[in-house]
Coordinates of C-alpha atoms in Angstrom, one line a residue:
X1 CA 109.5 99.7 58.8
X2 CA 109.9 98.9 62.4
X3 CA 113.5 98.5 63.7
X4 CA 114.6 95.5 65.9
X5 CA 114.6 98.0 68.9
X6 CA 110.7 98.8 67.9
X7 CA 110.1 95.2 67.9
X8 CA 111.7 94.4 71.3
X9 CA 109.9 97.2 73.0
X10 CA 106.6 96.2 71.6
X11 CA 107.0 92.7 72.8
X12 CA 108.0 94.0 76.3
X13 CA 105.1 96.4 76.2
X14 CA 102.7 93.4 75.6
X15 CA 104.2 91.4 78.5
X16 CA 104.0 94.4 80.8
X17 CA 100.3 95.0 79.8
X18 CA 99.5 91.3 80.4
X19 CA 101.0 91.5 83.8
X20 CA 99.2 94.7 84.7
X21 CA 95.9 93.0 83.6
X22 CA 96.7 90.2 85.9
X23 CA 97.4 92.5 88.8
X24 CA 93.9 94.0 88.2
X25 CA 92.3 90.6 87.9
X26 CA 93.6 88.7 90.8
X27 CA 93.3 89.7 94.6
X28 CA 96.3 91.1 96.2
X29 CA 98.3 88.5 98.1
X30 CA 97.2 85.4 95.8
X31 CA 99.9 83.5 94.1
X32 CA 98.7 84.9 90.6
X33 CA 98.9 88.5 91.9
X34 CA 102.5 88.0 93.2
X35 CA 103.5 86.4 90.1
X36 CA 102.2 89.3 88.1
X37 CA 103.8 91.8 90.3
X38 CA 107.2 90.1 89.6
X39 CA 106.6 89.9 85.9
X40 CA 105.6 93.7 85.8
X41 CA 108.7 94.7 87.9
X42 CA 111.0 92.5 85.8
X43 CA 109.6 93.7 82.6
X44 CA 109.8 97.4 83.8
X45 CA 113.3 97.0 84.8
X46 CA 114.2 95.4 81.5
X47 CA 112.5 98.3 79.5
X48 CA 114.3 100.8 81.9
X49 CA 117.8 99.2 81.2
X50 CA 117.2 98.9 77.4
X51 CA 115.2 101.9 76.5
X52 CA 115.6 104.5 79.5
X53 CA 113.3 105.8 82.2
X54 CA 111.1 107.5 79.7
X55 CA 110.1 104.5 78.1
X56 CA 109.5 102.5 81.4
X57 CA 107.4 105.5 82.7
X58 CA 105.4 105.6 79.6
X59 CA 104.5 101.8 79.9
X60 CA 103.6 102.3 83.7
X61 CA 101.4 105.2 82.7
X62 CA 99.7 103.3 79.9
X63 CA 98.8 100.5 82.5
X64 CA 97.5 102.9 84.9
X65 CA 95.2 104.6 82.3
X66 CA 93.8 101.2 81.4
X67 CA 93.6 99.9 85.1
X68 CA 93.5 103.0 87.4
X69 CA 93.5 100.8 90.5
X70 CA 97.2 100.0 89.6
X71 CA 98.5 103.3 90.9
X72 CA 101.6 101.9 92.4
X73 CA 102.6 99.2 89.9
X74 CA 106.2 98.5 89.0

């Protein structure tokens, strides 16, 4: 049975991957792209603060695998 921390991390993962998808979808500099950058950065920071650097890096790596164009996200 998942713990509360697992549920929180799963939810944050979903938010981060949605932001990463928006980064891949919208052109750089557009309002949507900028909003997605902020969302990805904030979510990554939250994961880092709650779960540590390894969890934040794992999220970033997962997003880069799905959208290789995103090498420099968050």
